XYZ file of C-alpha atoms in Angstrom:
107
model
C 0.000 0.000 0.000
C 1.440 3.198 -0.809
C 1.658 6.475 1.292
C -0.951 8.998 0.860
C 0.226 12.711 0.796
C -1.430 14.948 3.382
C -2.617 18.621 1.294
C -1.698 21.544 3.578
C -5.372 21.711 3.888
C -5.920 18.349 5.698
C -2.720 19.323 8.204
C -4.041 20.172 11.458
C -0.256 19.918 13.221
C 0.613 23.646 11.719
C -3.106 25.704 13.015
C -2.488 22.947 16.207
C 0.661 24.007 17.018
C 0.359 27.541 16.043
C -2.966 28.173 17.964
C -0.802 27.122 21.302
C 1.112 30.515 21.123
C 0.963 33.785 22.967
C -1.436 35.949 20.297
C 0.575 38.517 20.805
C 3.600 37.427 19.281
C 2.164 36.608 15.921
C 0.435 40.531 15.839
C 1.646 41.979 12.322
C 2.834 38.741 11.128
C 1.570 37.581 7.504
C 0.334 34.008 6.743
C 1.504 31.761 3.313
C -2.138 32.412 2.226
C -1.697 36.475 2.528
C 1.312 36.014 1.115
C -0.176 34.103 -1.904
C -2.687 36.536 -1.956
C -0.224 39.364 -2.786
C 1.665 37.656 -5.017
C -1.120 36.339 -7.335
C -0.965 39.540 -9.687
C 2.342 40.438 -9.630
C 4.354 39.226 -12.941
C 6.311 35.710 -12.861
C 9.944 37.079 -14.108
C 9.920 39.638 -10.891
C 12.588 39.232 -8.741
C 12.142 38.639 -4.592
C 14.178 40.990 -2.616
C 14.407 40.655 1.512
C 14.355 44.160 2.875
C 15.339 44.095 6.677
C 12.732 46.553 8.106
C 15.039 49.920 8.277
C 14.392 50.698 12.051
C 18.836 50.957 12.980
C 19.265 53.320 9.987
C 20.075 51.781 6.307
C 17.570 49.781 4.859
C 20.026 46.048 4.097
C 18.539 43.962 0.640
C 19.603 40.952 -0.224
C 18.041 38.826 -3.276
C 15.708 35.878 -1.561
C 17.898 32.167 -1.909
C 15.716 29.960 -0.160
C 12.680 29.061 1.292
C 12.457 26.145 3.409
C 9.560 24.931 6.236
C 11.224 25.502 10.201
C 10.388 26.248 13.558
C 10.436 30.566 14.642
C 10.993 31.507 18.324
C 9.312 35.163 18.166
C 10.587 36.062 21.963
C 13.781 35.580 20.549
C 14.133 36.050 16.997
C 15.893 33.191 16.301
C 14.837 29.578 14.529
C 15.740 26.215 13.731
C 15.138 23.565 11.124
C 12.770 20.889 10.673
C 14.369 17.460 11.063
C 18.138 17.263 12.340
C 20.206 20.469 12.536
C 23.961 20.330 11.385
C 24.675 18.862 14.773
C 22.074 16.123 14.645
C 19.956 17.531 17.091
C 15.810 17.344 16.795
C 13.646 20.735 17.856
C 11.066 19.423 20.053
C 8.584 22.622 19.507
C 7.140 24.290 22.793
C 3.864 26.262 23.404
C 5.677 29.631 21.971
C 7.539 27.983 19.086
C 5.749 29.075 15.499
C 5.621 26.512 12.963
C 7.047 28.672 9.469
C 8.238 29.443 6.292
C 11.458 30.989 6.257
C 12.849 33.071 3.831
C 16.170 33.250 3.746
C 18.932 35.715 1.767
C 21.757 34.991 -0.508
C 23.606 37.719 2.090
């Protein structure tokens, strides 16, 4: 018997996991489906550029590289992959750890 792929829509672990954390750290942030949202009309051949958000001065840009699924830490501003890390070490998410998409840089 073969294995049965789960849609995103059938996935309860993400909204499960994700409904455990403080509201308050997830105020401004945008979802995949926002995110789809905007980028519905916008033309194909655009490129993706990651802005940081200006507030020490300088606004730093850097082409996006990669997206890839991983858990977010908002009280700290940090994250860590899905699966093993380069040490071989499993996250085991807590009640403030975000389930997300992560867009990272080529800088």
């Amino acid at each position: 018997m073969g294995c049965m792929a789960v849609s995103a829509d059938d996935n309860t672990y993400v909204r499960d996991q994700n409904a455990r954390v403080d509201p308050i750290f997830t105020l401004g942030m945008m979802t995949v489906a926002g995110l789809r949202d905007i980028l519905a009309d916008l033309p194909d051949d655009a490129v993706v550029v990651v802005a940081r958000d200006g507030a020490g001065g300088g606004e730093d840009c850097s082409p996006l590289a990669d997206v890839e699924e991983g858990w977010f830490f908002p009280a700290a501003g940090d994250s860590a992959p899905l699966g093993r890390d380069a040490d071989g070490n499993v996250h085991e998410p807590g009640p403030g750890d975000l389930y997300a998409v992560l867009l990272r840089p080529t800088g």
